[in-house]
C-alpha cells in the first residue's frame, strides 16, 4: 500500500512509519515539526513538511494518491489543553476535518486514527471496554472524542474504512526511534531522566485504593502498538468504523515503575511523594479483548522491564534527544 503518516516525525508516528517501510509499504510522512523532529523521520520515507491546518497543503499532499492514512498528528498535553482549549480543538478537530475532506476529494479509502484512554475520563469499571461511557474530563480527551465521532459519521456517509485505536500509556523505544517530548509528561521517561541526571521524580498520590497506594496505569510497548496499526490498516471494510482499546490489560503502579527502573538502570532514583493531582483516576487499565479477537493482535513485549530497558537504551544513545 501507499500510506501517508501524519505526525510521523513524532514519537509513535516515527516508530510506525519505520515498521511500514520494513513491511514493504510506500510511506510518506506529513508533519509540521511543531512537536516532532526531522531526524526522527525514518529512512525510506519522504517528509512533506506542513500543517494539517493548511487546507490547500493537505489537499495538495493527498492528491498524489494514497491507499490509506495513519493519523497521529495532534496536540496531546492534558494540562496545556485545559489552558488553551481553542488551540486544541482547532488543531485536533479542524486539522482532522481538513484531512478527511482532502481524503474524500482524492479518493483515499482507509484511515487509522490515534485516539486515547482520555476519552473515558474517570471510568466506573476496569478493565475498560470500548462500550464504557465516553466522558472525557479535559479538552484534549474531548477533542479526540469529537474526532472519533466525526470519523464515524464520515465512514458511514462516504464509505471510508476507518479504525480508531484508543491507546493507553505508550512506552519504550524501537531501534533509533524513541520518546523526545518537550515538555515530557510521561512517567517512564521522567523516571529515567531522574536516573540519568541524578535528579528526582514526583509520585503524585500515595493514598489511592490500590495495592501500594499509587496510581495504576496500563503500559503498552510502542512496537506492539505499531503492529496493531498495520493490522488495522487492512482490516476495516468500506463504510465501517471500528473502535479498539489498546493496552496490555495489566496495570503497573507508579511505585512499581520506579522500582523496575531502579533494577533496569542499576541507579538510585529519588522518588518524592506528593499529593494527588486533580482528575487523576486511581486505575486505568484497558480491556483489549476486542482487538485480540478481531485482529489476532497480542502484545509481544508486555513486561514493564522490557519497555523500560528499551527506553533506557534509547536515552543513553540519545542523551540530548534528537537535538
Ligand atoms: N504517547 C502516548 O502515550 C499517547 C497515548 C494516547 C494517545 N496518543 C496519541 O498518539 C498520537 C501520537 O502521540 P506521540 O506521543 O507520538 O506525540 P508527538 O507529539 O510525539 O507526535 C505528534 C506529531 O504530530 C505533529 N503535529 C501536531 N500537530 C500537527 C499539525 N497540525 N500538522 C502537522 N503535524 C502536526 C507534531 O509535530 C508531532 O511530530 C497523538 O495523536 C496522541 O494524542 C499518544
Coordinates of C-alpha atoms and ligand atoms in Angstrom, one line a residue:
X1 CA 0.0 0.0 0.0
X2 CA 1.0 3.6 -0.3
X3 CA 0.4 5.2 3.1
X4 CA 0.5 8.7 4.5
X5 CA 1.6 9.0 8.1
X6 CA 0.6 12.3 9.7
X7 CA 2.7 13.1 12.8
X8 CA 5.4 10.7 11.5
X9 CA 8.2 12.9 12.9
X10 CA 6.8 12.3 16.4
X11 CA 7.4 9.5 18.9
X12 CA 4.8 6.9 17.9
X13 CA 4.4 8.0 14.3
X14 CA 8.2 7.6 13.6
X15 CA 8.2 4.0 15.0
X16 CA 5.1 3.0 13.0
X17 CA 6.4 4.7 9.8
X18 CA 9.6 2.6 10.1
X19 CA 7.5 -0.5 10.6
X20 CA 5.6 0.3 7.5
X21 CA 8.8 0.7 5.5
X22 CA 10.0 -2.6 6.9
X23 CA 6.8 -4.3 5.8
X24 CA 7.2 -3.0 2.3
X25 CA 4.7 -0.2 2.2
X26 CA 5.5 3.0 0.3
X27 CA 5.4 5.6 3.1
X28 CA 5.2 9.4 3.2
X29 CA 5.3 11.4 6.4
X30 CA 3.3 14.7 6.8
X31 CA 4.4 16.7 9.8
X32 CA 4.7 20.4 10.7
X33 CA 7.6 19.6 13.1
X34 CA 5.8 21.7 15.8
X35 CA 6.5 18.9 18.2
X36 CA 8.3 16.3 16.0
X37 CA 11.9 16.1 14.9
X38 CA 13.2 15.9 11.4
X39 CA 15.9 13.4 12.5
X40 CA 13.0 11.1 13.6
X41 CA 11.7 10.7 10.1
X42 CA 12.6 7.1 9.1
X43 CA 14.9 6.3 6.2
X44 CA 13.0 5.1 3.2
X45 CA 10.2 7.6 3.7
X46 CA 9.7 11.1 2.4
X47 CA 8.8 14.1 4.7
X48 CA 6.3 16.6 3.4
X49 CA 6.5 19.5 5.9
X50 CA 3.4 21.5 6.6
X51 CA 0.3 21.7 8.9
X52 CA -3.0 19.9 8.7
X53 CA -4.4 23.3 9.4
X54 CA -3.4 24.4 5.9
X55 CA -6.3 23.0 3.8
X56 CA -4.6 23.7 0.4
X57 CA -1.4 22.0 1.6
X58 CA -3.3 18.9 2.8
X59 CA -5.4 18.7 -0.4
X60 CA -2.2 19.0 -2.5
X61 CA -0.4 16.3 -0.5
X62 CA -3.4 13.9 -0.7
X63 CA -3.8 14.5 -4.4
X64 CA -0.7 12.5 -5.2
X65 CA -2.8 9.4 -4.3
X66 CA -2.7 7.2 -1.2
X67 CA -4.4 3.9 -0.3
X68 CA -4.5 4.8 3.4
X69 CA -3.7 7.3 6.1
X70 CA -2.3 6.7 9.6
X71 CA -3.3 9.8 11.6
X72 CA -1.1 10.5 14.6
X73 CA -0.7 14.3 14.3
X74 CA -2.2 16.0 17.3
X75 CA -1.5 18.2 20.3
X76 CA -1.6 15.9 23.3
X77 CA -0.7 17.6 26.6
X78 CA -3.6 17.4 29.0
X79 CA -2.6 20.4 31.1
X80 CA -2.0 22.6 28.1
X81 CA -5.4 21.6 26.7
X82 CA -7.1 22.9 29.8
X83 CA -5.3 26.3 29.4
X84 CA -5.7 26.5 25.6
X85 CA -8.9 24.6 24.6
X86 CA -9.4 26.6 21.4
X87 CA -5.9 25.7 20.2
X88 CA -6.6 22.0 21.0
X89 CA -9.9 21.9 19.2
X90 CA -8.6 23.8 16.2
X91 CA -5.5 21.6 15.8
X92 CA -7.0 18.2 16.6
X93 CA -10.6 18.6 15.2
X94 CA -10.1 21.2 12.4
X95 CA -6.9 19.5 11.3
X96 CA -8.7 16.2 11.0
X97 CA -11.6 17.8 9.1
X98 CA -9.1 19.1 6.5
X99 CA -7.6 15.7 6.3
X100 CA -10.9 13.9 5.8
X101 CA -12.1 16.4 3.2
X102 CA -8.8 16.0 1.3
X103 CA -9.1 12.2 1.5
X104 CA -12.6 12.3 0.1
X105 CA -11.5 14.5 -2.8
X106 CA -8.5 12.3 -3.5
X107 CA -10.5 9.0 -3.0
X108 CA -8.3 7.8 -0.2
X109 CA -10.3 4.9 1.3
X110 CA -8.5 3.9 4.6
X111 CA -7.9 5.6 7.9
X112 CA -6.4 4.6 11.2
X113 CA -6.8 7.3 13.9
X114 CA -4.8 7.7 17.2
X115 CA -7.2 8.2 20.0
X116 CA -6.7 7.9 23.7
X117 CA -7.9 6.4 27.0
X118 CA -8.6 10.0 28.0
X119 CA -11.9 9.8 26.1
X120 CA -13.2 7.6 29.0
X121 CA -12.4 10.2 31.7
X122 CA -12.8 8.6 35.2
X123 CA -14.2 5.1 34.4
X124 CA -16.7 3.3 36.6
X125 CA -15.3 -0.1 35.8
X126 CA -11.9 -1.5 34.9
X127 CA -10.7 -3.1 32.7
X128 CA -12.2 -0.5 30.4
X129 CA -14.2 -1.9 27.5
X130 CA -15.0 0.0 24.3
X131 CA -18.6 0.1 25.4
X132 CA -17.8 2.1 28.5
X133 CA -19.3 5.6 28.5
X134 CA -17.1 8.2 26.9
X135 CA -17.0 11.1 29.4
X136 CA -13.7 12.9 28.9
X137 CA -12.6 15.3 31.7
X138 CA -10.3 17.6 29.7
X139 CA -10.3 19.4 26.3
X140 CA -7.6 17.0 25.0
X141 CA -9.8 14.0 25.6
X142 CA -12.9 15.9 24.3
X143 CA -11.2 16.9 21.1
X144 CA -10.2 13.3 20.5
X145 CA -13.7 12.1 21.1
X146 CA -15.1 14.8 18.8
X147 CA -12.7 13.4 16.1
X148 CA -13.8 9.8 16.8
X149 CA -17.4 10.9 16.2
X150 CA -16.6 12.8 13.1
X151 CA -14.8 9.8 11.7
X152 CA -17.7 7.6 12.5
X153 CA -20.1 9.9 10.6
X154 CA -17.7 10.2 7.6
X155 CA -17.1 6.5 7.4
X156 CA -20.9 5.9 7.2
X157 CA -21.6 8.7 4.7
X158 CA -18.5 8.3 2.4
X159 CA -17.7 4.6 2.5
X160 CA -14.5 5.2 4.4
X161 CA -12.9 2.2 6.0
X162 CA -11.9 3.6 9.4
X163 CA -10.4 2.4 12.7
X164 CA -10.0 4.3 15.9
X165 CA -7.3 3.0 18.3
X166 CA -7.6 4.2 21.8
X167 CA -4.2 3.9 23.3
X168 CA -3.4 3.7 27.0
X169 CA 0.2 4.6 28.1
X170 CA 2.7 4.1 25.3
X171 CA 6.2 3.3 26.3
X172 CA 9.6 2.0 25.2
X173 CA 11.6 2.7 22.1
X174 CA 12.4 0.9 18.9
X175 CA 16.0 0.9 17.4
X176 CA 16.9 4.5 16.7
X177 CA 13.4 5.8 17.4
X178 CA 12.4 7.0 20.9
X179 CA 10.5 9.4 23.0
X180 CA 11.7 13.1 23.0
X181 CA 8.8 15.3 24.1
X182 CA 9.2 18.9 25.2
X183 CA 7.9 19.2 27.9
X184 CA 7.9 15.5 28.9
X185 CA 4.9 14.5 30.9
X186 CA 5.0 10.7 30.7
X187 CA 6.1 8.7 33.7
X188 CA 8.7 6.3 32.3
X189 CA 10.9 8.9 30.5
X190 CA 10.6 11.2 33.6
X191 CA 11.8 8.4 35.9
X192 CA 14.6 7.6 33.5
X193 CA 15.6 11.3 33.3
X194 CA 15.8 11.3 37.1
X195 CA 18.1 8.2 36.9
X196 CA 20.3 9.8 34.2
X197 CA 20.6 13.2 35.8
X198 CA 20.6 12.1 39.5
X199 CA 17.5 14.3 40.0
X200 CA 14.2 13.4 41.5
X201 CA 10.8 12.4 40.2
X202 CA 7.4 13.1 41.9
X203 CA 4.9 10.4 42.8
X204 CA 1.5 12.1 42.8
X205 CA -0.8 10.4 45.3
X206 CA 0.2 7.6 47.7
X207 CA -3.3 7.1 49.3
X208 CA -5.2 5.6 46.4
X209 CA -7.1 2.3 47.0
X210 CA -4.5 0.3 45.0
X211 CA -2.1 -2.4 46.1
X212 CA 0.6 0.1 47.1
X213 CA -1.4 3.3 47.3
X214 CA -0.1 4.8 44.0
X215 CA -2.0 5.1 40.7
X216 CA -2.1 2.1 38.4
X217 CA -1.8 2.6 34.6
X218 CA -1.7 0.2 31.6
X219 CA 1.6 0.5 29.6
X220 CA 2.0 -0.8 26.1
X221 CA 5.2 -1.1 24.2
X222 CA 5.4 1.2 21.2
X223 CA 6.3 -1.7 18.9
X224 CA 3.3 -3.6 19.9
X225 CA 1.1 -0.6 19.4
X226 CA 2.7 -0.1 15.9
X227 CA 1.8 -3.7 14.9
X228 CA -1.8 -3.0 15.7
X229 CA -1.8 -0.2 13.2
X230 CA -0.6 -2.4 10.4
X231 CA -3.3 -4.9 11.2
X232 CA -6.0 -2.2 11.5
X233 CA -5.0 -0.6 8.2
X234 CA -6.1 -3.7 6.3
X235 CA -9.0 -4.8 8.5
X236 CA -11.9 -2.3 8.2
X237 CA -14.3 -2.6 5.3
X238 CA -15.7 0.5 3.4
X239 CA -18.4 2.2 5.5
X240 CA -17.2 0.6 8.7
X241 CA -15.7 2.5 11.7
X242 CA -14.1 0.1 14.2
X243 CA -13.0 1.2 17.7
X244 CA -10.4 -0.7 19.7
X245 CA -8.8 -0.1 23.0
X246 CA -5.0 -0.8 23.0
X247 CA -3.3 -1.7 26.2
X248 CA -1.7 -4.7 27.9
X249 CA -4.6 -5.5 30.1
X250 CA -2.3 -5.4 33.1
X251 CA -1.6 -2.4 35.2
X252 CA 1.5 -1.3 36.9
X253 CA 1.6 1.2 39.8
X254 CA 3.8 4.3 39.9
X255 CA 5.9 2.7 42.6
X256 CA 6.3 -0.5 40.5
X257 CA 7.5 1.6 37.6
X258 CA 10.1 3.4 39.8
X259 CA 11.3 0.0 41.2
X260 CA 11.6 -1.5 37.8
X261 CA 13.5 1.5 36.6
X262 CA 15.9 1.1 39.6
X263 CA 16.5 -2.5 38.6
X264 CA 17.0 -1.8 34.9
X265 CA 19.3 1.2 35.3
X266 CA 21.1 0.0 38.4
X267 CA 20.8 3.5 39.8
X268 CA 19.2 5.1 42.8
X269 CA 16.2 7.1 41.8
X270 CA 14.9 9.7 44.2
X271 CA 11.1 9.5 44.2
X272 CA 9.4 12.3 46.1
X273 CA 5.9 11.7 47.4
X274 CA 3.4 14.5 46.5
X275 CA -0.3 14.9 46.9
X276 CA -2.8 13.6 44.3
X277 CA -3.4 15.6 41.1
X278 CA -6.9 16.6 40.4
X279 CA -8.6 14.4 37.8
X280 CA -6.1 11.5 38.1
X281 CA -8.2 8.3 38.4
X282 CA -6.7 5.6 40.7
X283 CA -6.7 2.8 38.0
X284 CA -6.8 3.0 34.2
X285 CA -6.4 -0.4 32.6
X286 CA -7.7 -1.4 29.1
X287 CA -9.6 -4.4 28.1
X288 CA -8.0 -5.2 24.7
X289 CA -10.2 -8.3 24.2
X290 CA -11.9 -6.8 21.1
X291 CA -8.8 -6.2 19.1
X292 CA -7.3 -9.5 20.2
X293 CA -10.4 -11.3 19.0
X294 CA -11.0 -9.4 15.8
X295 CA -7.4 -8.8 14.5
X296 CA -5.5 -11.5 16.3
X297 CA -3.3 -8.8 17.9
X298 CA -1.5 -9.5 21.2
X299 CA 1.4 -7.8 22.9
X300 CA 4.8 -9.4 22.3
X301 CA 6.6 -7.2 24.9
X302 CA 4.1 -6.9 27.7
X303 CA 6.7 -6.7 30.5
X304 CA 7.4 -3.5 32.2
X305 CA 11.2 -4.1 32.4
X306 CA 11.4 -4.7 28.6
X307 CA 9.7 -1.4 28.0
X308 CA 11.9 0.5 30.4
X309 CA 15.1 -1.1 29.2
X310 CA 14.3 -0.2 25.6
X311 CA 13.6 3.4 26.7
X312 CA 16.7 3.5 28.8
X313 CA 18.9 2.2 25.9
X314 CA 17.5 4.9 23.7
X315 CA 18.0 7.6 26.3
X316 CA 21.7 6.5 26.8
X317 CA 22.2 6.6 23.0
X318 CA 20.5 10.0 22.7
X319 CA 21.3 11.9 25.9
X320 CA 20.1 15.1 24.3
X321 CA 17.2 13.5 22.5
X322 CA 17.1 14.1 18.7
X323 CA 18.8 17.5 19.1
Ligands
LIG1 N1 2.2 8.9 23.7 C1 1.2 8.4 24.3 O1 1.3 7.7 25.4 C2 -0.2 8.5 23.7 C3 -1.3 8.0 24.4 C4 -2.6 8.1 23.9 C5 -2.7 8.7 22.6 N2 -1.7 9.2 22.0 C6 -1.9 9.9 20.7 O2 -1.0 9.3 19.7 C7 -0.6 10.3 18.8 C8 1.0 10.4 18.7 O3 1.5 10.7 20.0 P1 3.0 11.0 20.3 O4 3.3 10.7 21.7 O5 3.8 10.3 19.2 O6 3.0 12.6 20.0 P2 4.1 13.5 19.4 O7 3.9 14.9 19.9 O8 5.5 12.9 19.6 O9 3.8 13.4 17.8 C9 2.8 14.2 17.2 C10 3.3 14.7 15.9 O10 2.3 15.4 15.2 C11 2.8 16.6 14.7 N3 1.7 17.6 14.6 C12 0.9 18.1 15.5 N4 0.0 18.9 15.0 C13 0.2 18.9 13.7 C14 -0.4 19.6 12.6 N5 -1.5 20.4 12.8 N6 0.0 19.4 11.3 C15 1.1 18.5 11.1 N7 1.7 17.9 12.1 C16 1.3 18.1 13.4 C17 3.9 17.1 15.7 O11 4.9 17.9 15.1 C18 4.5 15.7 16.1 O12 5.6 15.3 15.3 C19 -1.2 11.6 19.2 O13 -2.4 11.8 18.4 C20 -1.6 11.4 20.7 O14 -2.7 12.1 21.0 C21 -0.4 9.2 22.5

